[in-house]
PDB file of C-alpha atoms and ligand atoms in Angstrom:
ATOM      1  CA  UNK A  20     186.933  40.173  66.395  1.00 46.00           C
ATOM      2  CA  UNK A  21     189.534  42.389  68.109  1.00 52.00           C
ATOM      3  CA  UNK A  22     188.487  43.813  71.839  1.00 84.00           C
ATOM      4  CA  UNK A  23     188.058  47.520  72.892  1.00 93.00           C
ATOM      5  CA  UNK A  24     188.742  48.894  75.989  1.00 95.00           C
ATOM      6  CA  UNK A  25     185.687  49.388  77.972  1.00 93.00           C
ATOM      7  CA  UNK A  26     184.201  52.702  78.812  1.00 96.00           C
ATOM      8  CA  UNK A  27     182.228  54.672  81.381  1.00 95.00           C
ATOM      9  CA  UNK A  28     180.527  57.107  79.679  1.00 96.00           C
ATOM     10  CA  UNK A  29     177.926  55.298  77.761  1.00 94.00           C
ATOM     11  CA  UNK A  30     176.251  52.386  79.109  1.00 89.00           C
ATOM     12  CA  UNK A  31     177.832  49.283  79.852  1.00 88.00           C
ATOM     13  CA  UNK A  32     178.476  47.539  76.413  1.00 88.00           C
ATOM     14  CA  UNK A  33     177.289  50.415  74.395  1.00 94.00           C
ATOM     15  CA  UNK A  34     179.364  51.499  71.596  1.00 96.00           C
ATOM     16  CA  UNK A  35     179.227  54.401  69.083  1.00 97.00           C
ATOM     17  CA  UNK A  36     180.092  51.853  66.377  1.00 95.00           C
ATOM     18  CA  UNK A  37     179.749  48.605  64.819  1.00 89.00           C
ATOM     19  CA  UNK A  38     182.956  46.611  64.640  1.00 79.00           C
ATOM     20  CA  UNK A  39     182.579  45.430  60.862  1.00 79.00           C
ATOM     21  CA  UNK A  40     184.963  42.323  59.685  1.00 77.00           C
ATOM     22  CA  UNK A  41     185.627  44.044  56.435  1.00 82.00           C
ATOM     23  CA  UNK A  42     188.276  43.198  53.190  1.00 89.00           C
ATOM     24  CA  UNK A  43     191.201  45.103  52.965  1.00 94.00           C
ATOM     25  CA  UNK A  44     193.819  45.292  50.624  1.00 93.00           C
ATOM     26  CA  UNK A  45     197.351  44.445  50.628  1.00 91.00           C
ATOM     27  CA  UNK A  46     198.622  47.690  50.388  1.00 89.00           C
ATOM     28  CA  UNK A  47     196.798  48.886  53.442  1.00 92.00           C
ATOM     29  CA  UNK A  48     197.329  45.274  55.115  1.00 87.00           C
ATOM     30  CA  UNK A  49     200.806  46.354  54.307  1.00 87.00           C
ATOM     31  CA  UNK A  50     200.064  50.200  56.193  1.00 86.00           C
ATOM     32  CA  UNK A  51     198.786  48.310  59.307  1.00 90.00           C
ATOM     33  CA  UNK A  52     201.458  45.956  59.745  1.00 88.00           C
ATOM     34  CA  UNK A  53     204.400  48.537  59.056  1.00 84.00           C
ATOM     35  CA  UNK A  54     202.744  51.458  60.964  1.00 80.00           C
ATOM     36  CA  UNK A  55     206.566  52.786  62.129  1.00 78.00           C
ATOM     37  CA  UNK A  56     206.227  55.646  64.768  1.00 90.00           C
ATOM     38  CA  UNK A  57     202.767  56.636  63.379  1.00 96.00           C
ATOM     39  CA  UNK A  58     200.079  54.827  65.184  1.00 96.00           C
ATOM     40  CA  UNK A  59     199.461  54.986  69.342  1.00 97.00           C
ATOM     41  CA  UNK A  60     198.332  52.089  70.840  1.00 95.00           C
ATOM     42  CA  UNK A  61     195.609  52.064  73.417  1.00 97.00           C
ATOM     43  CA  UNK A  62     196.858  52.047  77.409  1.00 96.00           C
ATOM     44  CA  UNK A  63     195.366  53.607  80.646  1.00 96.00           C
ATOM     45  CA  UNK A  64     197.930  56.789  80.501  1.00 97.00           C
ATOM     46  CA  UNK A  65     197.759  59.756  79.448  1.00 98.00           C
ATOM     47  CA  UNK A  66     198.717  60.777  76.339  1.00 98.00           C
ATOM     48  CA  UNK A  67     202.785  61.159  75.709  1.00 96.00           C
ATOM     49  CA  UNK A  68     202.581  62.641  72.712  1.00 97.00           C
ATOM     50  CA  UNK A  69     202.652  65.579  71.107  1.00 97.00           C
ATOM     51  CA  UNK A  70     204.929  68.469  73.208  1.00 96.00           C
ATOM     52  CA  UNK A  71     202.500  69.948  75.864  1.00 92.00           C
ATOM     53  CA  UNK A  72     203.140  73.233  74.032  1.00 95.00           C
ATOM     54  CA  UNK A  73     201.944  72.282  70.657  1.00 98.00           C
ATOM     55  CA  UNK A  74     198.096  72.180  69.858  1.00 98.00           C
ATOM     56  CA  UNK A  75     196.281  68.809  69.704  1.00 98.00           C
ATOM     57  CA  UNK A  76     193.235  68.418  67.497  1.00 98.00           C
ATOM     58  CA  UNK A  77     191.266  64.981  67.492  1.00 98.00           C
ATOM     59  CA  UNK A  78     189.645  63.677  64.660  1.00 98.00           C
ATOM     60  CA  UNK A  79     187.275  61.031  65.950  1.00 98.00           C
ATOM     61  CA  UNK A  80     186.394  58.355  63.251  1.00 98.00           C
ATOM     62  CA  UNK A  81     188.390  59.793  60.719  1.00 98.00           C
ATOM     63  CA  UNK A  82     186.864  57.013  57.684  1.00 96.00           C
ATOM     64  CA  UNK A  83     189.708  56.885  55.587  1.00 94.00           C
ATOM     65  CA  UNK A  84     191.681  60.253  56.529  1.00 98.00           C
ATOM     66  CA  UNK A  85     190.944  62.649  54.100  1.00 98.00           C
ATOM     67  CA  UNK A  86     189.932  64.808  56.216  1.00 98.00           C
ATOM     68  CA  UNK A  87     192.684  64.470  58.643  1.00 98.00           C
ATOM     69  CA  UNK A  88     195.741  64.970  55.730  1.00 98.00           C
ATOM     70  CA  UNK A  89     193.789  68.193  54.658  1.00 98.00           C
ATOM     71  CA  UNK A  90     193.664  69.490  58.553  1.00 98.00           C
ATOM     72  CA  UNK A  91     197.468  68.024  59.156  1.00 98.00           C
ATOM     73  CA  UNK A  92     198.502  69.744  55.956  1.00 97.00           C
ATOM     74  CA  UNK A  93     197.010  73.177  56.785  1.00 97.00           C
ATOM     75  CA  UNK A  94     198.269  73.281  60.301  1.00 97.00           C
ATOM     76  CA  UNK A  95     201.937  71.395  60.263  1.00 97.00           C
ATOM     77  CA  UNK A  96     202.651  73.340  63.887  1.00 98.00           C
ATOM     78  CA  UNK A  97     199.706  71.622  65.094  1.00 98.00           C
ATOM     79  CA  UNK A  98     199.517  67.615  65.936  1.00 98.00           C
ATOM     80  CA  UNK A  99     196.388  65.829  64.909  1.00 98.00           C
ATOM     81  CA  UNK A 100     195.411  62.344  66.835  1.00 98.00           C
ATOM     82  CA  UNK A 101     193.184  60.170  64.537  1.00 98.00           C
ATOM     83  CA  UNK A 102     190.987  57.803  65.460  1.00 98.00           C
ATOM     84  CA  UNK A 103     189.044  54.831  64.221  1.00 98.00           C
ATOM     85  CA  UNK A 104     188.390  51.174  64.535  1.00 96.00           C
ATOM     86  CA  UNK A 105     187.860  50.197  61.062  1.00 94.00           C
ATOM     87  CA  UNK A 106     191.157  48.292  59.864  1.00 94.00           C
ATOM     88  CA  UNK A 107     190.795  49.472  55.608  1.00 95.00           C
ATOM     89  CA  UNK A 108     190.630  53.138  56.827  1.00 96.00           C
ATOM     90  CA  UNK A 109     193.405  52.633  59.219  1.00 96.00           C
ATOM     91  CA  UNK A 110     195.744  51.235  56.324  1.00 97.00           C
ATOM     92  CA  UNK A 111     194.585  53.727  54.099  1.00 97.00           C
ATOM     93  CA  UNK A 112     195.655  56.921  56.274  1.00 97.00           C
ATOM     94  CA  UNK A 113     198.672  55.182  57.297  1.00 97.00           C
ATOM     95  CA  UNK A 114     200.156  54.716  53.561  1.00 96.00           C
ATOM     96  CA  UNK A 115     198.945  58.109  52.734  1.00 96.00           C
ATOM     97  CA  UNK A 116     200.992  59.474  55.481  1.00 97.00           C
ATOM     98  CA  UNK A 117     204.106  57.271  54.707  1.00 94.00           C
ATOM     99  CA  UNK A 118     203.543  58.349  50.917  1.00 94.00           C
ATOM    100  CA  UNK A 119     203.473  61.795  52.042  1.00 96.00           C
ATOM    101  CA  UNK A 120     205.545  62.134  54.381  1.00 95.00           C
ATOM    102  CA  UNK A 121     203.541  64.042  56.887  1.00 96.00           C
ATOM    103  CA  UNK A 122     204.601  63.485  60.467  1.00 96.00           C
ATOM    104  CA  UNK A 123     202.369  66.072  62.536  1.00 98.00           C
ATOM    105  CA  UNK A 124     199.361  62.732  62.692  1.00 98.00           C
ATOM    106  CA  UNK A 125     199.138  59.904  65.054  1.00 98.00           C
ATOM    107  CA  UNK A 126     196.728  57.059  64.481  1.00 98.00           C
ATOM    108  CA  UNK A 127     194.524  55.015  66.756  1.00 97.00           C
ATOM    109  CA  UNK A 128     192.843  52.113  65.905  1.00 96.00           C
ATOM    110  CA  UNK A 129     190.701  52.059  69.075  1.00 97.00           C
ATOM    111  CA  UNK A 130     187.229  53.072  70.356  1.00 98.00           C
ATOM    112  CA  UNK A 131     187.836  57.158  71.041  1.00 98.00           C
ATOM    113  CA  UNK A 132     185.425  57.429  74.158  1.00 98.00           C
ATOM    114  CA  UNK A 133     188.126  55.306  75.615  1.00 98.00           C
ATOM    115  CA  UNK A 134     190.952  57.027  74.491  1.00 98.00           C
ATOM    116  CA  UNK A 135     189.083  60.963  75.858  1.00 98.00           C
ATOM    117  CA  UNK A 136     188.733  58.886  78.947  1.00 98.00           C
ATOM    118  CA  UNK A 137     191.599  58.034  80.121  1.00 98.00           C
ATOM    119  CA  UNK A 138     194.566  59.132  77.624  1.00 98.00           C
ATOM    120  CA  UNK A 139     193.525  62.887  77.210  1.00 98.00           C
ATOM    121  CA  UNK A 140     194.425  65.102  79.937  1.00 98.00           C
ATOM    122  CA  UNK A 141     191.307  67.562  80.990  1.00 98.00           C
ATOM    123  CA  UNK A 142     191.337  70.899  79.313  1.00 98.00           C
ATOM    124  CA  UNK A 143     193.902  70.340  77.244  1.00 98.00           C
ATOM    125  CA  UNK A 144     192.440  69.991  73.098  1.00 98.00           C
ATOM    126  CA  UNK A 145     192.644  72.450  70.807  1.00 98.00           C
ATOM    127  CA  UNK A 146     190.109  71.285  68.737  1.00 98.00           C
ATOM    128  CA  UNK A 147     187.887  67.974  68.555  1.00 99.00           C
ATOM    129  CA  UNK A 148     186.261  66.615  64.813  1.00 98.00           C
ATOM    130  CA  UNK A 149     183.574  64.521  64.407  1.00 98.00           C
ATOM    131  CA  UNK A 150     182.436  64.427  60.768  1.00 98.00           C
ATOM    132  CA  UNK A 151     179.440  62.562  59.487  1.00 97.00           C
ATOM    133  CA  UNK A 152     179.096  60.448  62.775  1.00 97.00           C
ATOM    134  CA  UNK A 153     177.166  57.307  62.185  1.00 96.00           C
ATOM    135  CA  UNK A 154     173.312  58.582  62.570  1.00 95.00           C
ATOM    136  CA  UNK A 155     171.881  55.193  64.237  1.00 95.00           C
ATOM    137  CA  UNK A 156     168.738  55.704  62.530  1.00 92.00           C
ATOM    138  CA  UNK A 157     165.997  53.626  64.522  1.00 94.00           C
ATOM    139  CA  UNK A 158     165.049  55.660  67.993  1.00 93.00           C
ATOM    140  CA  UNK A 159     166.201  52.327  69.997  1.00 94.00           C
ATOM    141  CA  UNK A 160     169.534  52.757  68.359  1.00 95.00           C
ATOM    142  CA  UNK A 161     169.987  56.428  69.721  1.00 94.00           C
ATOM    143  CA  UNK A 162     171.951  55.402  73.103  1.00 95.00           C
ATOM    144  CA  UNK A 163     174.398  54.483  70.392  1.00 97.00           C
ATOM    145  CA  UNK A 164     175.329  58.139  68.697  1.00 98.00           C
ATOM    146  CA  UNK A 165     177.894  59.583  69.422  1.00 98.00           C
ATOM    147  CA  UNK A 166     176.530  62.748  69.978  1.00 98.00           C
ATOM    148  CA  UNK A 167     174.536  62.708  73.253  1.00 98.00           C
ATOM    149  CA  UNK A 168     174.616  64.192  76.634  1.00 98.00           C
ATOM    150  CA  UNK A 169     177.271  62.094  78.491  1.00 98.00           C
ATOM    151  CA  UNK A 170     179.671  62.443  75.372  1.00 98.00           C
ATOM    152  CA  UNK A 171     179.215  66.330  75.236  1.00 98.00           C
ATOM    153  CA  UNK A 172     180.214  66.095  79.240  1.00 98.00           C
ATOM    154  CA  UNK A 173     183.335  64.203  78.015  1.00 98.00           C
ATOM    155  CA  UNK A 174     184.101  66.620  75.303  1.00 98.00           C
ATOM    156  CA  UNK A 175     183.689  69.656  77.235  1.00 98.00           C
ATOM    157  CA  UNK A 176     186.403  68.237  80.022  1.00 98.00           C
ATOM    158  CA  UNK A 177     188.502  67.410  77.807  1.00 98.00           C
ATOM    159  CA  UNK A 178     188.436  70.509  75.438  1.00 98.00           C
ATOM    160  CA  UNK A 179     190.601  73.270  76.349  1.00 98.00           C
ATOM    161  CA  UNK A 180     188.772  76.683  77.252  1.00 98.00           C
ATOM    162  CA  UNK A 181     188.237  78.300  74.043  1.00 98.00           C
ATOM    163  CA  UNK A 182     188.884  74.936  72.059  1.00 98.00           C
ATOM    164  CA  UNK A 183     185.890  73.821  69.601  1.00 98.00           C
ATOM    165  CA  UNK A 184     184.073  71.120  68.914  1.00 98.00           C
ATOM    166  CA  UNK A 185     183.116  70.484  64.754  1.00 98.00           C
ATOM    167  CA  UNK A 186     180.366  68.280  64.067  1.00 98.00           C
ATOM    168  CA  UNK A 187     178.862  67.458  60.762  1.00 98.00           C
ATOM    169  CA  UNK A 188     176.345  65.499  59.484  1.00 98.00           C
ATOM    170  CA  UNK A 189     173.913  64.646  56.387  1.00 97.00           C
ATOM    171  CA  UNK A 190     171.351  63.428  58.277  1.00 97.00           C
ATOM    172  CA  UNK A 191     168.490  66.240  59.048  1.00 96.00           C
ATOM    173  CA  UNK A 192     166.786  64.465  61.966  1.00 96.00           C
ATOM    174  CA  UNK A 193     170.348  64.155  63.603  1.00 98.00           C
ATOM    175  CA  UNK A 194     171.380  67.989  62.884  1.00 98.00           C
ATOM    176  CA  UNK A 195     167.774  68.805  64.819  1.00 98.00           C
ATOM    177  CA  UNK A 196     168.787  66.547  67.827  1.00 97.00           C
ATOM    178  CA  UNK A 197     172.215  67.891  68.523  1.00 98.00           C
ATOM    179  CA  UNK A 198     170.949  71.597  68.103  1.00 98.00           C
ATOM    180  CA  UNK A 199     168.296  70.898  70.332  1.00 98.00           C
ATOM    181  CA  UNK A 200     171.025  68.870  72.991  1.00 98.00           C
ATOM    182  CA  UNK A 201     173.338  72.251  72.543  1.00 98.00           C
ATOM    183  CA  UNK A 202     170.377  74.472  73.160  1.00 98.00           C
ATOM    184  CA  UNK A 203     169.594  72.614  76.653  1.00 98.00           C
ATOM    185  CA  UNK A 204     170.045  75.665  79.558  1.00 98.00           C
ATOM    186  CA  UNK A 205     172.901  73.738  80.910  1.00 97.00           C
ATOM    187  CA  UNK A 206     174.884  73.031  77.559  1.00 98.00           C
ATOM    188  CA  UNK A 207     174.342  76.742  76.956  1.00 97.00           C
ATOM    189  CA  UNK A 208     176.517  77.619  80.052  1.00 97.00           C
ATOM    190  CA  UNK A 209     179.480  75.725  78.591  1.00 98.00           C
ATOM    191  CA  UNK A 210     179.398  76.205  75.079  1.00 98.00           C
ATOM    192  CA  UNK A 211     178.460  78.882  72.479  1.00 98.00           C
ATOM    193  CA  UNK A 212     178.537  78.736  68.673  1.00 98.00           C
ATOM    194  CA  UNK A 213     176.427  76.579  66.327  1.00 98.00           C
ATOM    195  CA  UNK A 214     175.518  76.173  62.784  1.00 98.00           C
ATOM    196  CA  UNK A 215     178.094  77.594  60.635  1.00 98.00           C
ATOM    197  CA  UNK A 216     178.844  77.544  56.409  1.00 98.00           C
ATOM    198  CA  UNK A 217     180.910  74.596  55.294  1.00 97.00           C
ATOM    199  CA  UNK A 218     184.352  75.343  56.041  1.00 95.00           C
ATOM    200  CA  UNK A 219     187.639  74.612  53.999  1.00 94.00           C
ATOM    201  CA  UNK A 220     187.662  70.988  54.629  1.00 95.00           C
ATOM    202  CA  UNK A 221     188.215  67.838  52.407  1.00 97.00           C
ATOM    203  CA  UNK A 222     185.024  65.957  50.730  1.00 96.00           C
ATOM    204  CA  UNK A 223     184.852  62.669  52.115  1.00 93.00           C
ATOM    205  CA  UNK A 224     183.299  59.601  51.033  1.00 90.00           C
ATOM    206  CA  UNK A 225     179.933  60.286  52.773  1.00 93.00           C
ATOM    207  CA  UNK A 226     179.916  63.656  51.916  1.00 95.00           C
ATOM    208  CA  UNK A 227     179.684  62.927  48.193  1.00 95.00           C
ATOM    209  CA  UNK A 228     176.982  60.306  48.580  1.00 95.00           C
ATOM    210  CA  UNK A 229     174.562  62.733  50.423  1.00 95.00           C
ATOM    211  CA  UNK A 230     175.478  65.164  48.108  1.00 95.00           C
ATOM    212  CA  UNK A 231     174.716  63.168  45.447  1.00 96.00           C
ATOM    213  CA  UNK A 232     171.393  61.782  46.846  1.00 96.00           C
ATOM    214  CA  UNK A 233     170.322  65.202  47.878  1.00 96.00           C
ATOM    215  CA  UNK A 234     170.795  64.921  51.199  1.00 96.00           C
ATOM    216  CA  UNK A 235     171.864  69.033  52.681  1.00 96.00           C
ATOM    217  CA  UNK A 236     174.819  68.899  55.455  1.00 97.00           C
ATOM    218  CA  UNK A 237     175.029  70.852  58.237  1.00 98.00           C
ATOM    219  CA  UNK A 238     178.381  72.143  60.084  1.00 98.00           C
ATOM    220  CA  UNK A 239     178.346  73.168  63.468  1.00 98.00           C
ATOM    221  CA  UNK A 240     180.888  74.416  65.708  1.00 98.00           C
ATOM    222  CA  UNK A 241     180.603  74.859  69.490  1.00 98.00           C
ATOM    223  CA  UNK A 242     183.160  76.601  71.621  1.00 98.00           C
ATOM    224  CA  UNK A 243     183.898  76.189  75.096  1.00 98.00           C
ATOM    225  CA  UNK A 244     183.101  78.275  77.475  1.00 97.00           C
TER     226      UNK A 244
HETATM  227  C1  LIG B 313     180.224  57.648  58.846  1.00 76.56           C
HETATM  228  S1  LIG B 313     181.440  57.192  59.226  1.00 76.56           S
HETATM  229  C2  LIG B 313     182.369  58.892  58.710  1.00 76.56           C
HETATM  230  C3  LIG B 313     183.506  58.822  58.469  1.00 76.56           C
HETATM  231  C4  LIG B 313     184.771  60.050  58.143  1.00 76.56           C
HETATM  232  N1  LIG B 313     184.984  60.995  59.101  1.00 76.56           N
HETATM  233  C5  LIG B 313     183.915  60.621  56.960  1.00 76.56           C
HETATM  234  O1  LIG B 313     183.762  61.832  57.276  1.00 76.56           O
HETATM  235  O2  LIG B 313     184.392  60.082  55.816  1.00 76.56           O
HETATM  236  C6  LIG B 313     181.633  56.937  60.803  1.00 76.56           C
HETATM  237  C7  LIG B 313     183.186  56.608  61.279  1.00 76.56           C
HETATM  238  O3  LIG B 313     182.968  57.035  62.386  1.00 76.56           O
HETATM  239  C8  LIG B 313     183.932  55.517  63.099  1.00 76.56           C
HETATM  240  N2  LIG B 313     183.476  55.424  64.730  1.00 76.56           N
HETATM  241  C9  LIG B 313     182.536  55.322  65.244  1.00 76.56           C
HETATM  242  N3  LIG B 313     182.703  55.410  66.542  1.00 76.56           N
HETATM  243  C10 LIG B 313     183.679  55.620  66.843  1.00 76.56           C
HETATM  244  C11 LIG B 313     184.578  55.774  67.954  1.00 76.56           C
HETATM  245  N4  LIG B 313     183.485  55.712  69.320  1.00 76.56           N
HETATM  246  N5  LIG B 313     185.524  55.388  67.846  1.00 76.56           N
HETATM  247  C12 LIG B 313     186.208  55.438  67.131  1.00 76.56           C
HETATM  248  N6  LIG B 313     185.661  55.618  65.683  1.00 76.56           N
HETATM  249  C13 LIG B 313     184.577  55.621  65.684  1.00 76.56           C
HETATM  250  C14 LIG B 313     183.811  54.771  62.297  1.00 76.56           C
HETATM  251  O4  LIG B 313     184.057  53.327  62.598  1.00 76.56           O
HETATM  252  C15 LIG B 313     183.426  55.149  60.900  1.00 76.56           C
HETATM  253  O5  LIG B 313     184.631  54.989  60.572  1.00 76.56           O
END
């Protein structure tokens, strides 16, 4: 099982994901083995991509990458850094980037929290997408949720003034806890925004399943003030 870099924002050993050994198809494996210039490896150094004047967006936990592809095609002048730990999804996104000759995306297969902590400069991000984060349903697992106070603080430090954090969830109790968290007085002084109508974004596997199962999807957009 792959080792992930240590992080400081969450308690020792706490990860917002569960490392999974999943079946990988030949084409996913081929894309992972032949990433060309489309991947960035984790290192304890600030990102050297894109150029400083290019708007940089993060897609944290991109799944199979359909949202990243959608955003990257819609904004070809901007740069998108897509981060996930799930190798088959990394293969899917890399395959599509090759096939569609999309050049404004880079892919990282690592813990996004470590990337935010060590590779992203303060006040540098134009925006962050966290779409359908793992809900970690049981109360004893809430410490593994990516939307929690220490990650809000980290995200606030990395997003540029006027930049946004876009979150979508299909779990009502998670949506409720996100609303409550951002409603805290200290967070209200740092962020503005809240629930919004579903914006133009791709329909991901998770959203499709949620809708089939009758769950309501909530989109939030918070802007750093
Ligand atoms: C429920 S899936 C949603 C995937 C995708 N956003 C979608 O809407 O289809 C959550 C994803 O987040 C990833 N993830 C969770 N925590 C992460 C972290 N700290 N760094 C990178 N990826 C993470 C998981 O591996 C998983 O692929």
